[in-house]
PDB file of N, CA, C and O in Angstrom:
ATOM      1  N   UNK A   1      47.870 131.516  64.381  1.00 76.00           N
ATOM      2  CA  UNK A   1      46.513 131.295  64.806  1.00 76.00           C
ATOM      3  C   UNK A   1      45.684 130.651  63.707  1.00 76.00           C
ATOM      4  O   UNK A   1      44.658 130.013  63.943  1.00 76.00           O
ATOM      5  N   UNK A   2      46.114 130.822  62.664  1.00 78.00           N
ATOM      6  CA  UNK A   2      45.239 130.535  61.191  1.00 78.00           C
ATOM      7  C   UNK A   2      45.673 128.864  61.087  1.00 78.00           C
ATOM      8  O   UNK A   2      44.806 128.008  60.911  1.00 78.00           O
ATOM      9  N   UNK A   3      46.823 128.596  61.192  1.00 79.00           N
ATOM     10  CA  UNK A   3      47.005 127.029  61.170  1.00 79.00           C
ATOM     11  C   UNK A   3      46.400 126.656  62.056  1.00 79.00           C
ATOM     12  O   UNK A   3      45.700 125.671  61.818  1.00 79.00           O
ATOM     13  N   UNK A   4      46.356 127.264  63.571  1.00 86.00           N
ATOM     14  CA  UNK A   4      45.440 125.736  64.240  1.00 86.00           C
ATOM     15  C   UNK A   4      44.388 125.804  64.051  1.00 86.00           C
ATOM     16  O   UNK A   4      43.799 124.754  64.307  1.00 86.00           O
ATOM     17  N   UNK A   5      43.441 127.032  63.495  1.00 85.00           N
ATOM     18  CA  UNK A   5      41.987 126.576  63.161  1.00 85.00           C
ATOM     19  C   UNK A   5      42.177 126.056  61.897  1.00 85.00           C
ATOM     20  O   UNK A   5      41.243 125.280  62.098  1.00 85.00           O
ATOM     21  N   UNK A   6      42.436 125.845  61.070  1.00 82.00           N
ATOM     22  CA  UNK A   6      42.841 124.706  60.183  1.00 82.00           C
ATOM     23  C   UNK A   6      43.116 123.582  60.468  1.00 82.00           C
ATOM     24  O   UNK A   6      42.484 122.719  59.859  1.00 82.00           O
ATOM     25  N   UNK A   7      44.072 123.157  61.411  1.00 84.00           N
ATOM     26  CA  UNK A   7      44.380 121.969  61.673  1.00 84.00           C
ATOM     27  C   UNK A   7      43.057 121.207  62.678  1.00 84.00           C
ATOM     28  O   UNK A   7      42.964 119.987  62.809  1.00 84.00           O
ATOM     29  N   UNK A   8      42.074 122.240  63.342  1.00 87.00           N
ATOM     30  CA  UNK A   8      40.954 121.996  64.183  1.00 87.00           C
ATOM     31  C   UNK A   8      40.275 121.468  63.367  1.00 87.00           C
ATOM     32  O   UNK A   8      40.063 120.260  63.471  1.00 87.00           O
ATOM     33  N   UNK A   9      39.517 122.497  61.897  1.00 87.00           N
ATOM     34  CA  UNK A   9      38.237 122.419  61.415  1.00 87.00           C
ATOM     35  C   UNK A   9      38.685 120.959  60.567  1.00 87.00           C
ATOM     36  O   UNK A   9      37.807 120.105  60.440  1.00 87.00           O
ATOM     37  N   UNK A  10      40.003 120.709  60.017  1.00 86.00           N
ATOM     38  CA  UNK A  10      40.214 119.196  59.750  1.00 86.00           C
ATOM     39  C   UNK A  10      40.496 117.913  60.126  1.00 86.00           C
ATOM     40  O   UNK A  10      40.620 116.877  59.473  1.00 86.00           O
ATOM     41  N   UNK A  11      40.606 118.254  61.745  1.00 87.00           N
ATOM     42  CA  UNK A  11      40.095 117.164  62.551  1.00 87.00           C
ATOM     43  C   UNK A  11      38.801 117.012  62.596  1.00 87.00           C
ATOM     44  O   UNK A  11      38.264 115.905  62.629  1.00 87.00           O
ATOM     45  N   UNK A  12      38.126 118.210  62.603  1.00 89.00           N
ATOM     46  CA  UNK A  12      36.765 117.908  63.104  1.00 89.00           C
ATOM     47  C   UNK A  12      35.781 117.261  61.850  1.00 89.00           C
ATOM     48  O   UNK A  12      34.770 116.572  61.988  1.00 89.00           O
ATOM     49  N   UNK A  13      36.430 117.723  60.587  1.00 89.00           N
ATOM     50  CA  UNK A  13      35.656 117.208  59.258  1.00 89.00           C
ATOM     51  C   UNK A  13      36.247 115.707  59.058  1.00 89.00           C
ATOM     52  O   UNK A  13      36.057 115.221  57.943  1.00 89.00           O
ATOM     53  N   UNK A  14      36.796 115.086  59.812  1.00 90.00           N
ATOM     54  CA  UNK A  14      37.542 113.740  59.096  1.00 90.00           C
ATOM     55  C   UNK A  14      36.830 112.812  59.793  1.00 90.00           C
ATOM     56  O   UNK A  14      36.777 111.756  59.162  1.00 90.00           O
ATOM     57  N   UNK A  15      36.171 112.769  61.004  1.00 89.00           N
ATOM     58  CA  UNK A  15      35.567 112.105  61.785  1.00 89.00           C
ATOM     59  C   UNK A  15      33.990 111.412  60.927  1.00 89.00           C
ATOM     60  O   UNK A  15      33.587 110.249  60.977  1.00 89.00           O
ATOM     61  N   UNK A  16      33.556 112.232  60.415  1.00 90.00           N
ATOM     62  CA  UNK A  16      32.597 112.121  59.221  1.00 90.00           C
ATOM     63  C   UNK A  16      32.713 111.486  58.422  1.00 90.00           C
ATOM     64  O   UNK A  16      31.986 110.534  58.138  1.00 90.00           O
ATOM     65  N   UNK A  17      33.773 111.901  57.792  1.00 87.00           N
ATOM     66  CA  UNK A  17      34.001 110.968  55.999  1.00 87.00           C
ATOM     67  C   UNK A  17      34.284 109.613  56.860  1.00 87.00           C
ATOM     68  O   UNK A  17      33.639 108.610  56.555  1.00 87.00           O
ATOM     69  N   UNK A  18      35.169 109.554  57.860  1.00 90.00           N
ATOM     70  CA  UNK A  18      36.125 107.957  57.955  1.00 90.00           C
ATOM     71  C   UNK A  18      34.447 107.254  58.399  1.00 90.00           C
ATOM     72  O   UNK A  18      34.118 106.206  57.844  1.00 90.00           O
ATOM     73  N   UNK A  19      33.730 107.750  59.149  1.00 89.00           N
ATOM     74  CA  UNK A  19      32.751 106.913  59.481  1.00 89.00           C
ATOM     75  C   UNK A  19      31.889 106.861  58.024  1.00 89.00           C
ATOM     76  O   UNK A  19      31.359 105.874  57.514  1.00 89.00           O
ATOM     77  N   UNK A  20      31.910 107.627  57.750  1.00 88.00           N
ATOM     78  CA  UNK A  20      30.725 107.795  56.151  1.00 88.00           C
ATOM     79  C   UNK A  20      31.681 106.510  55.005  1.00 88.00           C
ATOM     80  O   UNK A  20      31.452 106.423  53.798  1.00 88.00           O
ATOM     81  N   UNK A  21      32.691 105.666  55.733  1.00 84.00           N
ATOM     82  CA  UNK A  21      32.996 104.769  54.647  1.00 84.00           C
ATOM     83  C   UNK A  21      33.199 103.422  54.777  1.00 84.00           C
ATOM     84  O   UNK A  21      33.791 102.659  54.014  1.00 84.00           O
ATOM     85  N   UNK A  22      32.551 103.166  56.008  1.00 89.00           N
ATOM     86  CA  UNK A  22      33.090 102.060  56.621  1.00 89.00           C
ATOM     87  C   UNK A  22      32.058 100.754  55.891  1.00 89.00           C
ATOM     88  O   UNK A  22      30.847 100.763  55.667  1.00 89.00           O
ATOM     89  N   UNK A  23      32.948  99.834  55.682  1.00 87.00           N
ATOM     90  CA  UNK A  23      32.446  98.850  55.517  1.00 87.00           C
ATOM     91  C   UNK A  23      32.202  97.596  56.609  1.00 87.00           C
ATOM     92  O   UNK A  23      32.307  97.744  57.826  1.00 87.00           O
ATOM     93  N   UNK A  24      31.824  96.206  55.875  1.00 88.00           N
ATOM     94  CA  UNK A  24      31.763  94.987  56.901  1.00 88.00           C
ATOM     95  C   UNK A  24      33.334  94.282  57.086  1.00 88.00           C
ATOM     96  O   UNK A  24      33.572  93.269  57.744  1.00 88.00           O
ATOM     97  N   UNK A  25      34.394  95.159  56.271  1.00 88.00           N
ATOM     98  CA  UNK A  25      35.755  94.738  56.423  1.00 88.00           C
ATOM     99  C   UNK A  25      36.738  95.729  57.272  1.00 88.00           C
ATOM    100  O   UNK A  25      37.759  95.452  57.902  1.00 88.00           O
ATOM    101  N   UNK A  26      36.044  97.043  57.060  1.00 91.00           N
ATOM    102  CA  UNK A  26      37.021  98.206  57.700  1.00 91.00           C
ATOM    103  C   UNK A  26      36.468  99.286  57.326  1.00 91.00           C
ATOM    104  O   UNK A  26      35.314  99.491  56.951  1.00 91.00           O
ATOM    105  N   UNK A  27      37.568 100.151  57.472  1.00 91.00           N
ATOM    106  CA  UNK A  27      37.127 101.355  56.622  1.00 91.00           C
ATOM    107  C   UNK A  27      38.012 101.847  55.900  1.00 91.00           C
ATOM    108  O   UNK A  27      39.207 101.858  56.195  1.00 91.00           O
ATOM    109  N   UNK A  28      37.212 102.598  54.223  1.00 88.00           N
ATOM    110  CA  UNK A  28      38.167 102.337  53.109  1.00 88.00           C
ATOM    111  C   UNK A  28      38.134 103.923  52.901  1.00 88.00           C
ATOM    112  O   UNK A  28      37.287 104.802  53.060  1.00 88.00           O
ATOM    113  N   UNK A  29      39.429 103.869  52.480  1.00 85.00           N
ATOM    114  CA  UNK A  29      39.493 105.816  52.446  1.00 85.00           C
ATOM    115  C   UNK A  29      40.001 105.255  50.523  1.00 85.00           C
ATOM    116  O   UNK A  29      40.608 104.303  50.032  1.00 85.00           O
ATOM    117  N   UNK A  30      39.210 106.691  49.915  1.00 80.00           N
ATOM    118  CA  UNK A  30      39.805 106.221  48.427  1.00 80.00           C
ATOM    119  C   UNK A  30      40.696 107.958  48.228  1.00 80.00           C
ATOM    120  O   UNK A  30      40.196 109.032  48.560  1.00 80.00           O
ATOM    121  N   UNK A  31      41.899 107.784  47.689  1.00 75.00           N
ATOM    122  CA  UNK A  31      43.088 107.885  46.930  1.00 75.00           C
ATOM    123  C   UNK A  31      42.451 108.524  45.644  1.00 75.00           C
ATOM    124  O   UNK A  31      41.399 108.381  45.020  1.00 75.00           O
ATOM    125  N   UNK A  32      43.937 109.538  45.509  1.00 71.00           N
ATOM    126  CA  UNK A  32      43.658 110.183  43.865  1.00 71.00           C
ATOM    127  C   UNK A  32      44.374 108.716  42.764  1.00 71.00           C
ATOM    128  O   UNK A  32      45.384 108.013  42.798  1.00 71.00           O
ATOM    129  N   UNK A  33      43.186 108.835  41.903  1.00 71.00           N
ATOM    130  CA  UNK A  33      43.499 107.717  40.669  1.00 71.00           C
ATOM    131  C   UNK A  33      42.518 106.368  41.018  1.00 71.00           C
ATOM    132  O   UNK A  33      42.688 105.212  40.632  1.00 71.00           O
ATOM    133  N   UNK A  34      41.387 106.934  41.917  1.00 77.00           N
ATOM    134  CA  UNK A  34      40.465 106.416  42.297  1.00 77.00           C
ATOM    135  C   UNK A  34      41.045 104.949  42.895  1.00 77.00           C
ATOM    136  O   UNK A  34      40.336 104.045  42.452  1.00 77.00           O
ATOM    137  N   UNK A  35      41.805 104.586  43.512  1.00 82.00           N
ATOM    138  CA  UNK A  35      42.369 103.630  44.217  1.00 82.00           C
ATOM    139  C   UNK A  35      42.423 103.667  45.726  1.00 82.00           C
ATOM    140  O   UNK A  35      42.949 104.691  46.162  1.00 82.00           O
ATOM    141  N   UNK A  36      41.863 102.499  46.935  1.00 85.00           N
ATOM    142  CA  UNK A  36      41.013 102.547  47.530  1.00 85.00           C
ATOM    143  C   UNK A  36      41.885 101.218  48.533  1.00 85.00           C
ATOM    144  O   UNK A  36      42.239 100.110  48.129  1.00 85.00           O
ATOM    145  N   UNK A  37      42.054 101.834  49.978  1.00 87.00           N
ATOM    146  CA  UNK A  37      42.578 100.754  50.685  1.00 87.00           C
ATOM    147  C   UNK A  37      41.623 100.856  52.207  1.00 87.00           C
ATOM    148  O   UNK A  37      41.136 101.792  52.841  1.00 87.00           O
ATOM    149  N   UNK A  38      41.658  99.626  52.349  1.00 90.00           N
ATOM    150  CA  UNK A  38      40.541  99.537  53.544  1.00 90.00           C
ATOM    151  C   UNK A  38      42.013  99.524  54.915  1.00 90.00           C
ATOM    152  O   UNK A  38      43.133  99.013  54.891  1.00 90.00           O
ATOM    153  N   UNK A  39      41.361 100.254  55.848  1.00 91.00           N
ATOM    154  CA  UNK A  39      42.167 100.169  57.411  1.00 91.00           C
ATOM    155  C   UNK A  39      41.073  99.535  58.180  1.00 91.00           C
ATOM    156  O   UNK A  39      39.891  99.843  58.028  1.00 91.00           O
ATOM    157  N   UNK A  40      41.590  98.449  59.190  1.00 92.00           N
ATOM    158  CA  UNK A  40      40.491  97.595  60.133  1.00 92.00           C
ATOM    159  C   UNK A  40      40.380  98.436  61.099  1.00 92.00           C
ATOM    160  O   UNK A  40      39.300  98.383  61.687  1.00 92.00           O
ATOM    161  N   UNK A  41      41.035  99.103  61.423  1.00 91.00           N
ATOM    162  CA  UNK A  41      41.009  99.656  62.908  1.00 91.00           C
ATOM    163  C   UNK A  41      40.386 101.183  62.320  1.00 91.00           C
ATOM    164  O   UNK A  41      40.571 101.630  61.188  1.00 91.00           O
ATOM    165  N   UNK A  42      39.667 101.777  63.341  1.00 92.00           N
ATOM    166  CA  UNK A  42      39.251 103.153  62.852  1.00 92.00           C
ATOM    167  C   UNK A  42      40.185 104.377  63.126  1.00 92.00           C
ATOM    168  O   UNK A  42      39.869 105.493  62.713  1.00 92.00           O
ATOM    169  N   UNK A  43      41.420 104.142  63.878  1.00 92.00           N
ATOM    170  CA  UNK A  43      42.188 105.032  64.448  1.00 92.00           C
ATOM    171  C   UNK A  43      43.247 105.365  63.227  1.00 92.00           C
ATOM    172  O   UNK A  43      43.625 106.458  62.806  1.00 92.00           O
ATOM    173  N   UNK A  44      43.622 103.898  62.769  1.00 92.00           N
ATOM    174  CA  UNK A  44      44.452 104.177  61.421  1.00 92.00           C
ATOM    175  C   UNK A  44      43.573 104.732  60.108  1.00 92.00           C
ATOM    176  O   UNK A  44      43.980 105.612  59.350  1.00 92.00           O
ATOM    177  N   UNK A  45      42.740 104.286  60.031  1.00 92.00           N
ATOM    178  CA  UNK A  45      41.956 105.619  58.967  1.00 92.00           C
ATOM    179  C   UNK A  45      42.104 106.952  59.132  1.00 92.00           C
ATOM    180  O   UNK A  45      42.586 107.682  58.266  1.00 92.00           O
ATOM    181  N   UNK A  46      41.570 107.458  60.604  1.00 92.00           N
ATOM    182  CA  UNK A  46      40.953 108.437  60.785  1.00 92.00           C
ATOM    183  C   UNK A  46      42.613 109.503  60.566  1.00 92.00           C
ATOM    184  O   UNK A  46      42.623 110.594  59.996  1.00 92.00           O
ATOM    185  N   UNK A  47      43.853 108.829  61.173  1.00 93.00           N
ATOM    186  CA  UNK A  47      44.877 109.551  61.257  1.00 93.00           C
ATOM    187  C   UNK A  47      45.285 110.066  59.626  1.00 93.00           C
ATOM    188  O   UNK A  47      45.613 111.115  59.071  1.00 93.00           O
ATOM    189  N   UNK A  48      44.989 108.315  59.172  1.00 90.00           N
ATOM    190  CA  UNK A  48      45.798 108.653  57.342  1.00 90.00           C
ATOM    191  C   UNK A  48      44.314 109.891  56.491  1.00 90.00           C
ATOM    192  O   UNK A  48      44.495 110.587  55.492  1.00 90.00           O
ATOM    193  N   UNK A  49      43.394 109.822  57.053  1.00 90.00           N
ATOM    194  CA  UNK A  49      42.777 111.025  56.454  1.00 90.00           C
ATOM    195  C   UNK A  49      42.674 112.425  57.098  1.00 90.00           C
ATOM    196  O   UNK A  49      42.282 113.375  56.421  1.00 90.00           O
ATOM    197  N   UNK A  50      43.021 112.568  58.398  1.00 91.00           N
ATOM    198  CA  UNK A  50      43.317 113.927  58.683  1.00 91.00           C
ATOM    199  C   UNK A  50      44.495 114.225  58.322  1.00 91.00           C
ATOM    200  O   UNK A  50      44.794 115.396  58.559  1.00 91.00           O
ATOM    201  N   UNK A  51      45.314 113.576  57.814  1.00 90.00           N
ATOM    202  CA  UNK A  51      46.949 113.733  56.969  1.00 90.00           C
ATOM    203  C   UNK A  51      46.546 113.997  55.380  1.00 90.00           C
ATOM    204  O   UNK A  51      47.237 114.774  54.722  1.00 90.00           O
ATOM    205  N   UNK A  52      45.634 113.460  54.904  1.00 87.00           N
ATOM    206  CA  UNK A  52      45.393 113.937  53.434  1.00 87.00           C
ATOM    207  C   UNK A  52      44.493 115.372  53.807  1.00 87.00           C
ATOM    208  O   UNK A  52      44.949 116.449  53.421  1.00 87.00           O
ATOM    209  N   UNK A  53      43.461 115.338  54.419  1.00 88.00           N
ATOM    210  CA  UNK A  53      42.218 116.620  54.595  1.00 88.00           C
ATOM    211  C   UNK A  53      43.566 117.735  54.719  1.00 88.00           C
ATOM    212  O   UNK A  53      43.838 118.242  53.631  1.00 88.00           O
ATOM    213  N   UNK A  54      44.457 118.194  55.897  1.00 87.00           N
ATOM    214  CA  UNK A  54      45.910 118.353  56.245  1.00 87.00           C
ATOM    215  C   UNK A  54      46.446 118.801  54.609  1.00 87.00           C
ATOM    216  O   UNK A  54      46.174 119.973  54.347  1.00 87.00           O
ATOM    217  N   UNK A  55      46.905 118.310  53.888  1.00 87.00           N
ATOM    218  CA  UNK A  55      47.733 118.223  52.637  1.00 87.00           C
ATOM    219  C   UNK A  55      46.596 118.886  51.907  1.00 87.00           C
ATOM    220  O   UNK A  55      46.922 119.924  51.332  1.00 87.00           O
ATOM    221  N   UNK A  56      45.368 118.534  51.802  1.00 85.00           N
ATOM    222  CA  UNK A  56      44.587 118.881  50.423  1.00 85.00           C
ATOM    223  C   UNK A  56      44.725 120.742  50.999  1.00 85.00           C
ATOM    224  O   UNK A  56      45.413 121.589  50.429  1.00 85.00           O
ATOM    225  N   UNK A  57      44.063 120.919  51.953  1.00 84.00           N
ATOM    226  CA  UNK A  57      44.486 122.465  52.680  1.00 84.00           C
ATOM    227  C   UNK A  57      45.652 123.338  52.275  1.00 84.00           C
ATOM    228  O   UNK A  57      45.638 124.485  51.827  1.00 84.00           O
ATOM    229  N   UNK A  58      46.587 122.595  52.517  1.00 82.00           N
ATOM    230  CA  UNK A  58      47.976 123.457  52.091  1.00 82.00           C
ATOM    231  C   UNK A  58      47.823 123.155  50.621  1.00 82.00           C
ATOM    232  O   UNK A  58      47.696 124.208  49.997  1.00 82.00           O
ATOM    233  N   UNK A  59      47.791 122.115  49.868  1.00 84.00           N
ATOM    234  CA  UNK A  59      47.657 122.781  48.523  1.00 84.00           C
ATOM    235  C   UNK A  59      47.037 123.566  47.947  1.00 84.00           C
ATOM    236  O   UNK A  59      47.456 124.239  47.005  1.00 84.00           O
ATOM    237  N   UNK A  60      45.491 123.618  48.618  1.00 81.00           N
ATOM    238  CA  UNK A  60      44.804 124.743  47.902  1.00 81.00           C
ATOM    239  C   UNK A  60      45.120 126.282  48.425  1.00 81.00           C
ATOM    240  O   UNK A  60      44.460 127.250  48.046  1.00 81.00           O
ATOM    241  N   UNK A  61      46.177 126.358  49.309  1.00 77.00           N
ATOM    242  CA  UNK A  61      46.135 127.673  49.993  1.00 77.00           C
ATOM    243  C   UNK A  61      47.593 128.095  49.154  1.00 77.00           C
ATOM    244  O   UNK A  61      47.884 129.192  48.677  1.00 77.00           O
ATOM    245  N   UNK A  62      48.611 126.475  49.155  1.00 75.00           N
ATOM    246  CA  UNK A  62      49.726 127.032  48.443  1.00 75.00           C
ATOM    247  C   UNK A  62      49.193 127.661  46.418  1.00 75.00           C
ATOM    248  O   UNK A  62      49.833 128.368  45.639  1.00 75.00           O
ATOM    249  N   UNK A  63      48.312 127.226  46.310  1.00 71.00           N
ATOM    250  CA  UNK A  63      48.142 127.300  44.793  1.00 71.00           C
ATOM    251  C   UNK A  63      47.428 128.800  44.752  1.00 71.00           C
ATOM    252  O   UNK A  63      47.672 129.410  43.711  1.00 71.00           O
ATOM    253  N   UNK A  64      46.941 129.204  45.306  1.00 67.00           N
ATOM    254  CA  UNK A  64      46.334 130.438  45.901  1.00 67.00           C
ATOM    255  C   UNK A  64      47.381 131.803  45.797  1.00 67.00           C
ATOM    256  O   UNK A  64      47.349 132.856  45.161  1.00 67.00           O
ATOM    257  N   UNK A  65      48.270 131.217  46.729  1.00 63.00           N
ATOM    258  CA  UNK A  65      48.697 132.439  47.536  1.00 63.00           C
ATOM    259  C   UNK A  65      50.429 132.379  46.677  1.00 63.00           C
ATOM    260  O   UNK A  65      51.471 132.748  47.220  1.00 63.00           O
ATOM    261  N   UNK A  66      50.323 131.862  45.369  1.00 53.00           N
ATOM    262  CA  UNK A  66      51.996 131.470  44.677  1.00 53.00           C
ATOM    263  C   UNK A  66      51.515 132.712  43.499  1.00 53.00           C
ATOM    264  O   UNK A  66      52.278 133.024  42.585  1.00 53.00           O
TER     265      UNK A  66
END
């Protein structure tokens, strides 16, 4: 039960940032090492950052709970 409200509340937070970055080329999600790639379409953003929001979660829960 604890993963899918996790996997919910980081769908629902990614919708935000991907729009909070869009430029007049796309929208640019930035990367650890401050490196920064723009996606044209908003569907491929929104997926590759609910896959990092996703990952950043389990690391802070794996670093937690080790």
């Amino acid at each position: 039960m604890i993963i899918v409200i996790v996997i919910t509340l980081c769908w629902l937070v990614t919708i935000p940032q991907v729009m909070r970055n869009k430029t007049s080329d796309g929208y640019q999600l930035r990367f650890i090492r401050k490196s920064t790639k723009v996606y044209p379409h908003f569907w491929q953003a929104y997926w590759r950052q609910l896959l990092l929001n996703i990952l950043d979660v389990l690391a802070f829960f794996g670093d937690n709970y080790s």
